Amino acid sequence: MACFPALSRSLKSISSVSSISLKKFSNSFMIITNYAKMGTSSHSSTISEYLRNDRLDEARRVFDKITSPDVYIYTMLISGYCRNNKTNEALNLFYRMPTRDVVSWNSMIKGCLDNGDLNKAYDLFNQMSERSVVSWTTMVNGFLQFGRFELAEELFECMPSRDIAAWNSMVLGYCRSGRIKDAFNMFKRMPSKDVISWTMMIGGLDQCGKSDEALSLFRDMRGVGVDPTSSTLSSVFTACANISALERGVQLHGHLFKSGYVFDAFISTSLMTFYAKCKQIESCLKVFQENLVSNVVMWTALVTGYGLNGMHEEALDVFKNMMKEGIVPNQSTFVSALNSCCGLEALDRGKEIHTKAIKLGLFLDVFVDNSLIVMYSKCGNLDYGVNVFNNMNEKNLVSWNSIIVGCAQHGGGMLALKYFDQMAQSGVQPDAITFLGLLTACSHSRMLDKGKYVFDLLNRDPSIEVRLEHYASMVDIMGRSGQLKEAEEFIKNMPIKANSMVWLALLSACKLYSNLEVATKAAQYVLDLDPHDSAAYVLLSNLYASACRWNDVSRIRVMMKGRGIIKQRGASWVTLKGSKHVFNSGDISHPLSRKIYQKLDSLSGKLKEFGYVPDQRFDLHDVENEQKEVSLFYHSERLAIGFALVSTVEGSTIRVMKNLRVCGDCHSAIKLMSKIVGRTIIIRDSSRFHHFKDGDCSCGNYW
DNA sequence: CTAGGGTTAG
C-alpha cells in the first residue's frame, strides 16, 4: 500500500463516473475516429504495415510526414513502441498528442504495465478524466500481475460496472499466482460466466495440481450447456495428461473425432502430450501425423514425447527431421533435445546441438543454457558446463542449482560452495534442490564441517522444507568421515521418520569403515523398511565377507534368493561417434576384443612396476558379483577403458559410464593407469563421477 | 495491430 497512499481517496472520486456517461462518451468518440480515419487512411495503412513487422523507425518516418496526425495514428504508433519496450518514445508521443481519447490512455497504461512500470501506469490511470471498463480492467490486471492483490481487489470492487472480462481478469490473476481458492470464490461470485471463465478455472485448477477437480469442473461446464472451445479442450487434455487419465482422454478424443471436430494445433499438441505422458507414443505420433498444420510447438511436443518414453534416439531423429522440414527449433525444442542427449549420455550429440543453438542465436537463452549445463555435466564434461554457466547474462535459480549439482556430482565440493557464495551475492534465493546439491557436494568431497554448516543453514531457512534426501545426505557426510555413532544418533533424533534411503547411507558408511556392529542395525532398518533394496543385501554381504564371516555371507545370499532379489549385472560403456559400446565383465564379443585384451595385458605389466598389487578380496566378492573366474583385469570398466585407449586419440580424455559402483581394486588400478597412459579418465558410476588423473582420483578414495 | 479476459511444447 505504501506506494499508493492515494488509492482509497482517488478511488472514491473515480467511482462516481457512471457507466451511462461512459457509454455516451465512447459513442461520440467513434464518430470522430471514423471521420479522422478518412483523411489519413493511406498513411495509416502504411504505418500499420510497418508496425506489424516491428519496423518502428520506418513507421515513425511516415508518421512524421503527416501534418496533423489523428488520435488513431498516434495511438497506433504508441502501441507499436510499447510492444517493442520503447516506453519512453511512447510516452513522448503520448504527451505530445493534441487530444487523447480513452483508447490512447488505455494503450499507454498497458504499455507501462508491460514494461514493468506499475507506478507510471497507475499515475496515468489516476490522471484520466473518463475511464472505460477497459481502463479499469487494464489497471486491475496490472496490480494482479505485480502481485498487488489487495490493490487489485480494492480497485475491482470500486469499478462502476464490471463486465465478464473484468471478472475473468480477477479469476485469472488469482489462478496465475496459485491462489486457487480466491480464484474459485471469484468464479462462484460471478453474476454470469462465459466459456472463457470456465476455461480459465479449469486450467487454473490443473496448474495448481488439482487436475481431477479440473476435469470435474469440465463436466459441470458441459452440464450447464456451455460448449467448449479449442482452449477449453486443450486445457482438459493437459489435465488428463497430468494425472495420466488415459481412459478419460481417449474417450473425449474419440468423441470429438466422431463428431467431426476440426483439431487445431493447440488441441493436437495437448493431445500429443497427453498420449506421450500416458506412454502411448504411437498415438502421440498418430496425432502428429494426422494434423494438417505443423508448427514448432507440435514438433517439440513430439521430441519431448519420445524423450518421455525413453526413446531418445528417436527424439533426436525428430529434432533432425524437423530442421530438414524447414521448421526452426526454438528454446523449448533445444531443451527437449538436450534432455535426450542426457538420456543417451551422448556428449558428442550434445555438442552438436549446442553448436546449432549458437547458430540460431539461442546461446544466451537461460533455458537453453540451463539445459546445456545439465547436459554437459551429466555427459561427463563439467568444464564445458562451467563455461556455459560463466558466460550467462541472466542466471536463475535453475542455473545455480544446475551448476551446483554438476559440481557435486563431479566431486567439486569447494567449487560448489564457491558458486553458492556467488548465488547468495546475486540475490537468488536457494531452494531444497540447492541444499541437496550442496550437501551432496560436501559428501562427495568429504567435507564434514562444511556439510554441517550447510545443514545448519538449511535448518535456519523456514521457507525450505527439510526432506528425507537432505537427512540421508547429512548421514552420508558424517558416515564418510567415520562418524558412524554420531550418524546413528542423528538419524534417531530426526524430526521425521527415517526411510530406507537414510539408513542405507549409514550402511554404506559402515562398509567403508568395516563397522559390522552399526552395519547390522542399519541393515535391519533398511530391510524392514524396504525388503527389496538389493543394495542393502550386497553391502551387508560384502561386509560379512571382508570379516570372513562366510556363514553370514551365505545366509544373506539365501535370503536374497528367497525374496527374489537379483543383483544387477555390472556393465560399462563408452560412447564414440554416436555409438554406444557396452562391455560386461570378461566380455569377448566386441570386434576389437583382441586389441583390447592385448592393451590391458600390456598395461597390467606396467601396473605392477608401479607397485600395484591386485586386491583379491574384490575378486571373490566384489560389489557387483561379476563372475568369480574372471580376472580382476577384465572387469567391465577396464574393458571399456581398454576400448577407449585403442580407439581414441592419444592424450584425449576418456569417458566411461558404469551402472554400478566401481570396485575397489579397479579404482586403484585405474588411478595408476591414468598416470601410465597420460590420460584423464572420467568414470561415472552409480553415484558420481570419478576423475582419474596423474595417479589420483577426485573422489579421494571414498565413494 | 489504437485498449481489457482463455489454449499447446518446455
XYZ file of C-alpha atoms (C1' of nucleotides) in Angstrom:
713
model
C 0.000 0.000 0.000
C 2.909 2.315 0.704
C 3.441 3.049 -2.963
C -0.125 4.099 -3.461
C -1.186 6.176 -0.476
C -3.771 7.990 -2.514
C -5.541 4.899 -3.712
C -8.555 4.898 -1.427
C -9.147 8.598 -1.858
C -8.782 8.639 -5.602
C -10.923 5.564 -5.987
C -13.805 7.283 -4.248
C -13.816 10.156 -6.649
C -13.271 7.913 -9.617
C -16.113 5.586 -8.788
C -18.650 8.353 -9.267
C -18.226 8.016 -13.033
C -21.369 6.295 -14.152
C -21.500 3.640 -16.783
C -24.065 5.668 -18.709
C -21.768 8.610 -19.220
C -19.011 6.266 -20.292
C -21.229 4.808 -22.974
C -22.135 8.197 -24.359
C -18.511 9.100 -24.365
C -17.395 6.171 -26.437
C -20.215 6.549 -28.942
C -19.426 10.137 -29.704
C -15.812 9.230 -29.956
C -16.386 6.569 -32.571
C -17.747 9.174 -34.912
C -14.710 11.362 -34.503
C -12.419 8.425 -35.128
C -14.107 7.411 -38.318
C -14.033 10.915 -39.611
C -10.362 11.268 -38.845
C -9.538 7.931 -40.397
C -10.816 9.016 -43.784
C -8.277 11.778 -44.186
C -5.208 9.752 -43.409
C -6.131 6.266 -44.455
C -3.174 5.754 -46.786
C -0.642 6.816 -44.164
C -2.441 4.802 -41.606
C -2.217 1.586 -43.587
C 1.472 2.128 -44.373
C 2.270 2.711 -40.725
C 0.181 -0.242 -39.724
C 2.106 -2.441 -42.167
C 5.458 -1.289 -40.791
C 4.328 -1.790 -37.222
C 3.137 -5.290 -37.997
C 6.764 -6.084 -38.799
C 8.145 -4.101 -35.896
C 9.820 -1.661 -38.274
C 9.393 1.216 -35.895
C 11.774 3.712 -37.451
C 10.142 3.449 -40.833
C 6.712 3.776 -39.306
C 7.922 6.837 -37.489
C 9.281 8.411 -40.669
C 5.886 8.124 -42.352
C 4.225 9.410 -39.212
C 6.466 12.468 -39.140
C 5.320 13.390 -42.627
C 1.722 13.740 -41.540
C 0.943 17.362 -40.752
C -1.645 16.721 -38.105
C -1.883 13.058 -37.201
C -5.144 11.952 -35.676
C -5.609 10.174 -32.372
C -5.847 6.831 -34.097
C -2.442 7.085 -35.765
C -0.824 8.434 -32.636
C -2.175 5.551 -30.651
C -1.130 3.023 -33.224
C 2.441 4.228 -33.022
C 2.357 4.418 -29.245
C 1.251 0.814 -29.081
C 3.996 -0.128 -31.505
C 6.618 1.485 -29.320
C 5.205 -0.189 -26.245
C 5.254 -3.633 -27.829
C 8.949 -3.130 -28.508
C 9.773 -1.994 -24.996
C 10.269 1.604 -26.019
C 8.069 3.118 -23.342
C 9.893 6.416 -23.332
C 9.283 7.062 -27.011
C 5.667 6.066 -26.477
C 5.313 8.449 -23.560
C 6.898 11.281 -25.528
C 4.356 10.831 -28.274
C 1.574 10.420 -25.762
C 2.345 13.734 -24.104
C 2.706 15.404 -27.498
C -0.770 14.399 -28.563
C -3.103 17.387 -29.002
C -6.051 15.347 -27.781
C -6.236 11.919 -26.162
C -9.130 9.570 -26.131
C -9.804 6.735 -23.764
C -8.145 4.237 -26.082
C -4.881 6.143 -26.186
C -4.879 6.367 -22.408
C -5.557 2.668 -22.116
C -2.836 1.833 -24.607
C -0.335 3.914 -22.716
C -1.292 2.347 -19.411
C -0.963 -1.117 -20.854
C 2.411 -0.183 -22.303
C 3.707 0.955 -18.930
C 2.470 -2.223 -17.308
C 4.040 -4.435 -19.944
C 7.316 -2.680 -19.450
C 7.267 -3.089 -15.714
C 6.298 0.404 -14.632
C 3.311 -0.080 -12.358
C 3.698 3.331 -10.749
C 3.601 5.161 -14.030
C 0.608 3.123 -15.162
C -1.313 3.954 -12.024
C -0.280 7.567 -12.321
C -1.801 7.751 -15.782
C -4.874 5.881 -14.656
C -5.427 8.465 -11.929
C -4.994 11.318 -14.367
C -7.760 10.098 -16.649
C -10.915 12.139 -16.596
C -13.099 9.476 -18.145
C -12.438 5.772 -17.763
C -13.986 2.910 -19.597
C -14.424 -0.577 -18.233
C -11.305 -1.460 -20.232
C -9.276 1.155 -18.360
C -10.330 -0.324 -15.058
C -9.699 -3.869 -16.148
C -6.269 -2.990 -17.509
C -5.328 -1.408 -14.210
C -6.744 -4.279 -12.169
C -4.697 -6.630 -14.317
C -1.657 -4.507 -13.688
C -1.997 -4.863 -9.948
C -2.583 -8.584 -10.305
C 0.472 -9.064 -12.477
C 2.617 -7.269 -9.963
C 1.256 -9.370 -7.127
C -0.530 -6.427 -5.503
C -3.652 -8.365 -4.692
C -5.135 -6.017 -2.107
C -4.899 -3.124 -4.518
C -6.362 -5.178 -7.335
C -9.262 -6.225 -5.128
C -9.899 -2.705 -3.930
C -9.867 -1.351 -7.446
C -12.057 -4.155 -8.705
C -14.661 -3.535 -6.007
C -14.652 0.167 -6.899
C -15.397 -0.390 -10.546
C -18.543 1.447 -11.588
C -19.512 -1.520 -13.731
C -17.993 -4.891 -14.362
C -18.345 -7.000 -17.441
C -17.388 -10.658 -17.753
C -13.877 -9.785 -18.923
C -13.306 -7.809 -15.737
C -14.392 -10.730 -13.596
C -12.317 -13.080 -15.668
C -9.278 -10.908 -15.071
C -9.620 -11.418 -11.347
C -10.094 -15.160 -11.729
C -7.075 -15.419 -13.992
C -4.916 -13.212 -11.798
C -5.585 -15.445 -8.830
C -5.010 -18.627 -10.818
C -1.700 -17.404 -12.166
C -0.320 -16.805 -8.706
C -1.579 -20.084 -7.354
C -4.363 -18.533 -5.272
C -6.729 -21.158 -6.454
C -9.166 -20.702 -3.566
C -9.544 -16.993 -4.207
C -9.925 -17.726 -7.888
C -12.661 -20.214 -7.245
C -14.518 -17.870 -4.899
C -14.399 -15.171 -7.515
C -15.540 -17.670 -10.133
C -18.522 -18.629 -7.996
C -19.366 -14.990 -7.314
C -19.556 -14.087 -10.998
C -23.049 -12.943 -11.986
C -22.617 -14.737 -15.284
C -19.845 -16.869 -16.731
C -18.773 -17.417 -20.287
C -16.673 -20.197 -21.757
C -13.534 -18.187 -21.047
C -14.346 -18.112 -17.341
C -14.795 -21.862 -17.308
C -11.669 -22.449 -19.334
C -9.532 -20.347 -17.059
C -10.849 -22.043 -13.974
C -10.247 -25.480 -15.462
C -6.736 -24.526 -16.486
C -6.081 -22.888 -13.137
C -7.111 -25.950 -11.174
C -4.928 -28.117 -13.363
C -1.908 -25.878 -12.932
C -2.343 -25.944 -9.180
C -2.083 -29.700 -9.217
C -5.829 -30.227 -8.935
C -6.245 -31.868 -12.319
C -9.028 -34.172 -11.175
C -11.009 -31.162 -9.946
C -10.329 -29.503 -13.283
C -11.859 -32.472 -15.063
C -14.899 -32.485 -12.838
C -15.359 -28.771 -13.431
C -15.284 -29.503 -17.146
C -18.126 -31.941 -16.552
C -20.037 -29.237 -14.665
C -19.482 -26.878 -17.541
C -20.971 -29.276 -20.019
C -23.763 -29.957 -17.568
C -24.881 -26.335 -17.766
C -24.734 -26.414 -21.536
C -21.595 -24.409 -22.242
C -19.781 -25.528 -25.384
C -16.028 -25.958 -25.031
C -13.658 -24.151 -27.360
C -10.250 -25.211 -28.549
C -8.760 -23.535 -25.465
C -11.017 -25.436 -23.130
C -10.231 -28.746 -24.742
C -6.503 -28.075 -24.712
C -6.643 -27.461 -21.005
C -8.740 -30.547 -20.485
C -6.291 -32.786 -22.335
C -3.444 -31.242 -20.405
C -5.273 -32.097 -17.211
C -5.775 -35.672 -18.432
C -2.063 -35.807 -19.204
C -1.049 -34.578 -15.799
C -2.891 -37.307 -13.967
C -2.413 -39.920 -16.693
C -6.166 -40.217 -17.095
C -5.777 -42.315 -20.219
C -9.314 -43.610 -20.451
C -10.903 -40.227 -19.913
C -8.737 -38.587 -22.517
C -9.181 -41.328 -25.086
C -12.921 -41.181 -24.617
C -13.016 -37.456 -25.175
C -10.668 -37.694 -28.134
C -12.879 -40.342 -29.745
C -15.993 -38.358 -29.051
C -14.595 -35.247 -30.667
C -13.284 -37.219 -33.605
C -16.650 -38.828 -34.250
C -18.423 -35.503 -34.076
C -16.232 -34.236 -36.902
C -14.348 -31.794 -34.741
C -11.556 -29.946 -36.530
C -8.414 -30.332 -34.441
C -6.267 -27.257 -34.442
C -2.600 -27.063 -33.479
C -3.391 -26.276 -29.853
C -5.590 -29.283 -29.244
C -3.374 -31.586 -31.249
C -0.349 -30.585 -29.245
C -2.024 -31.099 -25.927
C -3.357 -34.422 -27.201
C 0.154 -35.456 -28.170
C 1.489 -34.606 -24.761
C -1.429 -36.417 -23.214
C -0.617 -39.604 -25.126
C 3.100 -39.258 -24.511
C 2.644 -38.903 -20.760
C 0.317 -41.897 -20.786
C 3.083 -43.882 -22.501
C 1.111 -44.176 -25.739
C 3.815 -42.954 -28.053
C 2.213 -44.455 -31.170
C -0.971 -42.489 -30.549
C 1.126 -39.412 -29.968
C 2.818 -39.877 -33.309
C -0.516 -40.560 -34.978
C -1.980 -37.271 -33.770
C 1.117 -35.527 -35.053
C 0.910 -37.164 -38.469
C -2.793 -36.642 -38.883
C -2.734 -32.990 -38.096
C -2.821 -30.772 -41.138
C -0.738 -27.938 -39.797
C 2.543 -28.491 -38.082
C 4.443 -25.877 -36.205
C 7.470 -25.745 -33.964
C 5.383 -26.398 -30.861
C 3.987 -29.623 -32.273
C 7.408 -30.792 -33.353
C 8.737 -30.005 -29.925
C 5.913 -31.972 -28.366
C 6.992 -34.939 -30.476
C 10.639 -34.597 -29.459
C 9.569 -34.378 -25.828
C 7.123 -37.235 -26.268
C 9.850 -39.606 -27.381
C 12.040 -38.374 -24.564
C 9.290 -39.029 -22.037
C 9.115 -42.587 -23.306
C 12.852 -43.104 -23.047
C 13.208 -43.165 -26.834
C 15.997 -40.649 -27.000
C 17.438 -41.743 -30.340
C 14.027 -41.231 -31.902
C 13.699 -37.897 -30.163
C 16.941 -36.698 -31.720
C 15.875 -38.055 -35.103
C 12.720 -35.969 -34.883
C 14.834 -32.979 -33.960
C 16.895 -33.535 -37.103
C 13.858 -34.126 -39.311
C 12.092 -31.009 -38.214
C 15.011 -28.926 -39.400
C 15.002 -30.807 -42.678
C 11.367 -29.782 -42.997
C 12.373 -26.189 -42.536
C 10.934 -25.788 -39.064
C 13.252 -23.695 -36.918
C 13.644 -25.105 -33.418
C 13.277 -22.715 -30.519
C 14.402 -22.730 -26.866
C 11.906 -25.365 -25.862
C 12.920 -27.684 -28.673
C 16.532 -27.368 -27.613
C 15.634 -28.051 -24.001
C 13.964 -31.305 -25.042
C 16.699 -32.341 -27.448
C 19.406 -31.676 -24.888
C 17.417 -33.646 -22.376
C 17.527 -36.603 -24.749
C 21.285 -36.193 -25.071
C 21.399 -36.605 -21.300
C 19.304 -39.735 -21.647
C 21.812 -41.112 -24.140
C 24.774 -39.755 -22.177
C 25.902 -38.662 -25.606
C 28.367 -35.826 -25.208
C 29.038 -35.623 -28.939
C 25.379 -35.258 -29.800
C 25.029 -32.661 -27.094
C 27.910 -30.676 -28.507
C 26.383 -30.806 -31.986
C 23.118 -29.468 -30.660
C 24.952 -26.801 -28.710
C 26.575 -25.676 -31.952
C 23.166 -25.460 -33.613
C 21.811 -23.422 -30.734
C 24.687 -20.995 -31.173
C 23.999 -20.731 -34.897
C 20.380 -19.905 -34.154
C 21.405 -17.254 -31.675
C 19.982 -19.084 -28.692
C 23.229 -19.375 -26.757
C 22.278 -16.713 -24.260
C 18.837 -18.118 -23.607
C 18.533 -19.003 -19.954
C 16.512 -22.172 -20.584
C 18.872 -23.462 -23.252
C 21.902 -22.621 -21.153
C 20.470 -24.363 -18.113
C 19.879 -27.477 -20.199
C 23.396 -27.238 -21.584
C 24.875 -27.094 -18.095
C 22.955 -30.192 -17.083
C 23.783 -31.977 -20.341
C 27.497 -31.277 -20.134
C 27.790 -32.234 -16.529
C 25.734 -35.411 -16.922
C 27.658 -36.397 -20.021
C 30.881 -36.068 -18.081
C 32.221 -32.706 -19.170
C 31.804 -30.389 -16.227
C 34.301 -27.894 -17.653
C 32.045 -27.147 -20.599
C 29.109 -26.794 -18.242
C 31.063 -24.329 -16.141
C 31.979 -22.449 -19.282
C 28.347 -22.113 -20.336
C 27.404 -21.057 -16.833
C 30.083 -18.402 -16.557
C 29.063 -16.831 -19.840
C 25.393 -16.479 -18.980
C 23.995 -12.974 -18.724
C 20.993 -13.885 -16.724
C 21.109 -16.703 -14.171
C 18.012 -18.001 -12.457
C 17.519 -20.488 -9.654
C 17.705 -23.412 -12.053
C 21.028 -22.154 -13.415
C 22.577 -22.011 -9.970
C 21.128 -25.366 -8.996
C 22.373 -26.963 -12.200
C 25.931 -25.826 -11.739
C 25.982 -26.663 -8.024
C 24.578 -30.145 -8.605
C 27.003 -30.588 -11.512
C 29.969 -29.714 -9.307
C 28.646 -32.017 -6.609
C 28.407 -34.967 -8.970
C 31.948 -34.391 -10.168
C 33.399 -34.124 -6.700
C 33.995 -30.391 -6.924
C 32.941 -29.627 -3.373
C 34.799 -26.373 -2.963
C 33.651 -25.184 -6.354
C 30.036 -25.892 -5.432
C 30.423 -23.832 -2.267
C 32.063 -21.048 -4.224
C 29.068 -20.936 -6.531
C 26.755 -20.941 -3.548
C 28.502 -17.825 -2.258
C 28.103 -16.164 -5.626
C 24.483 -17.196 -5.705
C 23.852 -15.509 -2.371
C 25.584 -12.368 -3.621
C 23.460 -12.337 -6.735
C 20.337 -12.348 -4.600
C 18.805 -15.585 -5.905
C 17.151 -17.469 -3.065
C 18.207 -21.121 -2.714
C 15.630 -23.882 -2.549
C 15.553 -27.521 -1.436
C 17.464 -28.629 -4.529
C 20.237 -26.107 -3.947
C 20.778 -27.502 -0.487
C 20.637 -31.073 -1.658
C 23.306 -30.224 -4.204
C 25.465 -28.574 -1.565
C 25.134 -31.482 0.831
C 25.967 -33.950 -1.935
C 28.959 -31.811 -2.800
C 30.170 -31.906 0.801
C 29.630 -35.613 0.986
C 31.455 -36.355 -2.264
C 34.369 -34.194 -1.254
C 34.404 -35.425 2.323
C 33.834 -32.044 3.904
C 32.341 -32.687 7.324
C 32.444 -29.208 8.829
C 31.235 -27.539 5.676
C 28.472 -30.106 5.457
C 27.356 -29.375 8.994
C 27.429 -25.683 8.232
C 25.260 -26.148 5.149
C 22.820 -28.355 7.010
C 22.566 -25.720 9.713
C 21.865 -23.032 7.107
C 19.155 -25.217 5.659
C 17.508 -25.691 9.021
C 17.526 -21.992 9.675
C 15.663 -21.238 6.470
C 11.980 -21.525 7.330
C 10.930 -21.283 3.696
C 12.540 -24.599 2.794
C 11.184 -27.921 3.869
C 13.951 -30.265 5.044
C 13.331 -33.504 3.217
C 14.470 -37.072 3.734
C 17.028 -36.628 0.959
C 18.696 -33.884 2.994
C 18.880 -36.103 6.044
C 20.235 -39.007 4.031
C 22.873 -36.738 2.580
C 23.870 -35.474 6.019
C 24.176 -39.071 7.242
C 26.359 -39.719 4.237
C 28.594 -36.786 5.128
C 29.025 -37.933 8.714
C 29.394 -41.541 7.705
C 32.143 -40.882 5.173
C 34.063 -39.030 7.852
C 33.842 -42.091 10.037
C 31.353 -40.624 12.487
C 29.187 -43.708 12.485
C 27.858 -43.439 16.017
C 27.114 -39.760 15.553
C 25.314 -40.509 12.338
C 23.240 -43.170 14.050
C 22.307 -40.714 16.802
C 21.500 -38.131 14.162
C 19.053 -40.490 12.499
C 17.374 -41.305 15.769
C 16.910 -37.606 16.530
C 15.435 -36.732 13.146
C 12.139 -34.836 13.398
C 10.698 -37.014 10.635
C 10.849 -40.790 10.428
C 13.871 -42.054 8.535
C 13.235 -44.125 5.442
C 15.374 -46.850 3.909
C 17.438 -44.303 1.989
C 18.641 -42.695 5.213
C 19.603 -45.987 6.800
C 21.247 -47.137 3.598
C 23.524 -44.114 3.742
C 24.631 -45.244 7.163
C 25.065 -48.811 5.975
C 27.301 -47.657 3.116
C 29.464 -45.772 5.563
C 29.721 -48.882 7.716
C 31.027 -50.755 4.704
C 33.617 -48.054 4.167
C 34.834 -48.365 7.756
C 34.161 -52.090 8.155
C 31.948 -51.465 11.130
C 29.853 -54.585 11.457
C 28.182 -53.579 14.694
C 26.471 -50.460 13.364
C 26.004 -52.092 9.975
C 23.888 -54.889 11.400
C 21.495 -52.391 12.961
C 21.381 -50.205 9.885
C 20.784 -53.174 7.614
C 17.925 -54.319 9.806
C 16.236 -50.942 9.412
C 16.782 -50.869 5.658
C 15.434 -54.353 5.150
C 12.435 -53.698 7.397
C 11.575 -50.539 5.522
C 12.328 -51.851 2.068
C 12.857 -55.625 1.850
C 13.604 -55.360 -1.863
C 16.535 -52.968 -1.678
C 19.233 -55.045 -3.315
C 21.955 -52.554 -2.389
C 21.476 -53.331 1.294
C 21.970 -57.071 0.762
C 25.061 -56.520 -1.314
C 26.624 -54.156 1.186
C 25.885 -56.423 4.091
C 27.117 -59.491 2.308
C 30.349 -57.760 1.375
C 30.822 -56.577 4.923
C 30.493 -60.110 6.240
C 32.843 -61.320 3.549
C 35.560 -58.888 4.463
C 35.208 -60.053 8.062
C 35.434 -63.636 6.781
C 32.015 -64.479 8.222
C 31.187 -66.870 5.433
C 28.127 -68.314 7.143
C 26.558 -64.895 7.291
C 27.505 -64.321 3.673
C 25.665 -67.410 2.546
C 22.753 -66.612 4.869
C 22.333 -63.262 3.058
C 22.626 -64.943 -0.318
C 19.909 -67.412 0.621
C 17.728 -64.604 1.896
C 18.143 -62.744 -1.384
C 17.307 -65.805 -3.399
C 14.242 -66.474 -1.268
C 12.972 -62.952 -1.749
C 13.691 -62.990 -5.443
C 16.245 -60.201 -5.299
C 18.592 -60.175 -8.238
C 21.752 -58.200 -8.387
C 22.203 -56.126 -11.459
C 24.918 -57.274 -13.792
C 27.813 -54.887 -13.999
C 28.230 -53.106 -17.293
C 30.339 -50.226 -18.546
C 30.107 -48.347 -21.783
C 31.798 -45.761 -23.927
C 30.000 -43.607 -26.451
C 32.058 -42.890 -29.514
C 30.903 -41.108 -32.654
C 27.308 -41.684 -31.730
C 27.519 -45.398 -30.983
C 27.497 -46.925 -27.579
C 29.995 -49.717 -26.893
C 28.845 -51.796 -23.935
C 31.067 -54.209 -22.029
C 30.329 -56.822 -19.413
C 32.954 -58.475 -17.292
C 35.192 -60.751 -19.345
C 33.330 -59.812 -22.493
C 34.927 -61.017 -25.736
C 32.112 -60.123 -28.092
C 33.382 -56.735 -29.175
C 35.033 -56.655 -32.627
C 38.096 -55.040 -31.079
C 38.299 -57.533 -28.220
C 41.682 -58.916 -29.209
C 43.255 -55.465 -29.285
C 41.539 -54.504 -26.056
C 42.862 -57.513 -24.163
C 46.350 -57.028 -25.568
C 46.270 -53.434 -24.409
C 45.078 -54.364 -20.928
C 47.618 -57.152 -20.595
C 50.484 -54.903 -21.536
C 49.155 -52.329 -19.103
C 48.932 -54.792 -16.243
C 52.649 -55.462 -16.545
C 53.356 -51.764 -16.150
C 50.874 -51.529 -13.282
C 52.932 -53.982 -11.268
C 56.061 -51.923 -11.896
C 54.192 -49.035 -10.305
C 53.575 -51.121 -7.230
C 50.036 -52.264 -7.935
C 49.006 -55.423 -6.090
C 45.639 -56.832 -7.059
C 43.262 -56.873 -4.123
C 41.825 -60.350 -4.293
C 39.015 -59.544 -1.872
C 37.266 -57.801 -4.696
C 37.848 -60.739 -6.916
C 35.988 -63.086 -4.631
C 33.095 -60.934 -3.589
C 33.144 -57.592 -5.223
C 30.178 -55.265 -5.088
C 28.805 -56.313 -8.396
C 29.343 -60.020 -8.216
C 30.930 -60.195 -11.606
C 31.818 -63.749 -12.396
C 34.424 -65.007 -9.994
C 36.510 -66.794 -12.544
C 37.024 -63.632 -14.488
C 40.230 -61.999 -13.539
C 40.100 -58.597 -11.970
C 41.910 -57.356 -15.012
C 38.869 -57.785 -17.178
C 36.169 -56.088 -15.154
C 33.750 -54.193 -17.323
C 35.187 -50.756 -16.613
C 38.656 -51.929 -17.591
C 37.407 -53.345 -20.863
C 35.687 -50.049 -21.576
C 38.880 -48.160 -20.805
C 40.859 -50.597 -22.958
C 38.453 -49.966 -25.784
C 38.788 -46.204 -25.397
C 42.579 -46.493 -25.315
C 42.726 -48.327 -28.616
C 40.067 -46.227 -30.335
C 40.732 -42.628 -29.366
C 43.435 -40.074 -29.917
C 46.494 -40.203 -27.666
C 46.138 -37.869 -24.702
C 42.417 -37.264 -25.063
C 40.057 -37.598 -22.121
C 38.353 -40.959 -21.728
C 34.752 -41.086 -20.552
C 33.223 -44.289 -19.268
C 29.756 -44.842 -17.818
C 29.005 -47.679 -15.451
C 25.741 -48.880 -13.974
C 27.186 -49.969 -10.598
C 29.895 -48.748 -8.298
C 33.495 -49.041 -9.399
C 35.094 -51.866 -7.434
C 37.914 -51.017 -5.081
C 40.550 -52.874 -6.983
C 39.630 -51.297 -10.292
C 39.688 -47.940 -8.580
C 43.331 -48.339 -7.506
C 44.298 -49.782 -10.864
C 42.636 -47.021 -12.873
C 44.389 -44.369 -10.833
C 47.718 -45.796 -11.892
C 46.535 -46.346 -15.447
C 45.706 -42.667 -15.775
C 49.307 -41.897 -14.885
C 50.838 -44.553 -17.106
C 48.888 -43.655 -20.228
C 48.878 -39.948 -19.525
C 45.132 -39.619 -19.886
C 42.346 -38.182 -17.820
C 39.853 -40.965 -17.267
C 36.388 -39.939 -16.165
C 34.115 -42.698 -14.933
C 30.540 -42.119 -13.948
C 29.400 -44.887 -11.674
C 26.031 -45.291 -9.986
C 26.502 -42.353 -7.675
C 29.031 -39.890 -9.023
C 31.852 -39.017 -11.394
C 35.408 -40.100 -10.735
C 38.123 -38.028 -12.386
C 41.287 -40.116 -12.595
C 44.321 -38.049 -13.370
C 48.053 -38.389 -12.719
C 47.596 -41.379 -10.455
C 44.862 -39.859 -8.313
C 41.079 -39.699 -8.227
C 38.824 -36.747 -7.476
C 36.750 -38.827 -5.067
C 39.597 -39.028 -2.588
C 39.131 -42.794 -2.443
C 35.794 -42.602 -0.678
C 32.731 -43.210 -2.782
C -2.106 -4.450 -34.903
C -5.117 2.008 -31.462
C -7.144 -0.553 -25.488
C -9.006 -5.351 -21.103
C -10.236 -11.794 -20.088
C -8.659 -18.192 -22.143
C -5.360 -22.681 -25.033
C -0.350 -26.180 -26.992
C 5.699 -27.781 -26.397
C 9.486 -26.507 -22.013
